């Protein structure tokens, strides 16, 4: 969780560019930063053995 006034400028600028409004500096707003640690994908059972694309935050593919 990042306080609205603690958001890095480049991240805040990207947020404003995408959504068209700027919540930085407002006490009631916080930002949540999600950083995936593990990512699994598959379509069918035969793909289950090698479905891990990310482990410990590092891409395996």
Tab-separated table of C-alpha atoms in Angstrom:
chain	number	residue	atom	x	y	z
A	1	UNK	CA	0.000	0.000	0.000
A	2	UNK	CA	1.381	3.379	-1.020
A	3	UNK	CA	0.080	6.681	0.366
A	4	UNK	CA	-1.161	9.016	-2.346
A	5	UNK	CA	1.670	11.484	-1.696
A	6	UNK	CA	4.299	8.705	-1.734
A	7	UNK	CA	3.662	7.492	-5.263
A	8	UNK	CA	6.701	7.867	-7.574
A	9	UNK	CA	6.217	10.685	-10.104
A	10	UNK	CA	6.514	8.454	-13.182
A	11	UNK	CA	3.922	6.030	-11.826
A	12	UNK	CA	1.563	8.839	-10.858
A	13	UNK	CA	1.961	10.477	-14.259
A	14	UNK	CA	1.159	7.183	-16.003
A	15	UNK	CA	-1.948	6.814	-13.822
A	16	UNK	CA	-3.136	10.326	-14.738
A	17	UNK	CA	-2.464	9.746	-18.431
A	18	UNK	CA	-4.455	6.508	-18.458
A	19	UNK	CA	-7.411	7.525	-16.257
A	20	UNK	CA	-7.558	11.290	-16.740
A	21	UNK	CA	-7.569	12.332	-13.067
A	22	UNK	CA	-4.968	12.737	-10.347
A	23	UNK	CA	-5.656	11.460	-6.801
A	24	UNK	CA	-2.132	12.271	-5.577
A	25	UNK	CA	-1.999	14.416	-2.464
A	26	UNK	CA	-5.433	13.383	-1.202
A	27	UNK	CA	-5.291	11.908	2.290
A	28	UNK	CA	-8.144	9.476	1.718
A	29	UNK	CA	-6.559	7.789	-1.317
A	30	UNK	CA	-3.954	5.013	-1.356
A	31	UNK	CA	-2.434	2.998	-4.177
A	32	UNK	CA	-2.049	-0.759	-4.131
A	33	UNK	CA	0.962	-2.191	-5.955
A	34	UNK	CA	0.563	-5.809	-7.002
A	35	UNK	CA	3.763	-7.674	-7.795
A	36	UNK	CA	3.187	-11.246	-8.914
A	37	UNK	CA	5.463	-13.889	-7.379
A	38	UNK	CA	4.138	-16.919	-9.240
A	39	UNK	CA	2.203	-17.296	-12.473
A	40	UNK	CA	0.567	-20.468	-13.753
A	41	UNK	CA	-1.232	-20.947	-17.066
A	42	UNK	CA	-2.783	-23.859	-18.904
A	43	UNK	CA	-5.600	-24.719	-21.268
A	44	UNK	CA	-5.824	-28.472	-21.047
A	45	UNK	CA	-4.611	-31.268	-18.794
A	46	UNK	CA	-1.659	-32.115	-21.049
A	47	UNK	CA	-0.183	-28.644	-20.323
A	48	UNK	CA	-0.231	-28.980	-16.513
A	49	UNK	CA	3.343	-30.258	-16.225
A	50	UNK	CA	4.967	-27.085	-17.595
A	51	UNK	CA	2.437	-24.419	-16.655
A	52	UNK	CA	4.661	-22.308	-14.374
A	53	UNK	CA	5.695	-19.137	-16.232
A	54	UNK	CA	6.980	-17.189	-13.204
A	55	UNK	CA	8.569	-18.374	-9.964
A	56	UNK	CA	9.740	-16.125	-7.095
A	57	UNK	CA	9.029	-13.077	-9.271
A	58	UNK	CA	11.350	-14.252	-12.069
A	59	UNK	CA	10.063	-15.190	-15.514
A	60	UNK	CA	10.936	-18.766	-16.483
A	61	UNK	CA	10.012	-18.384	-20.157
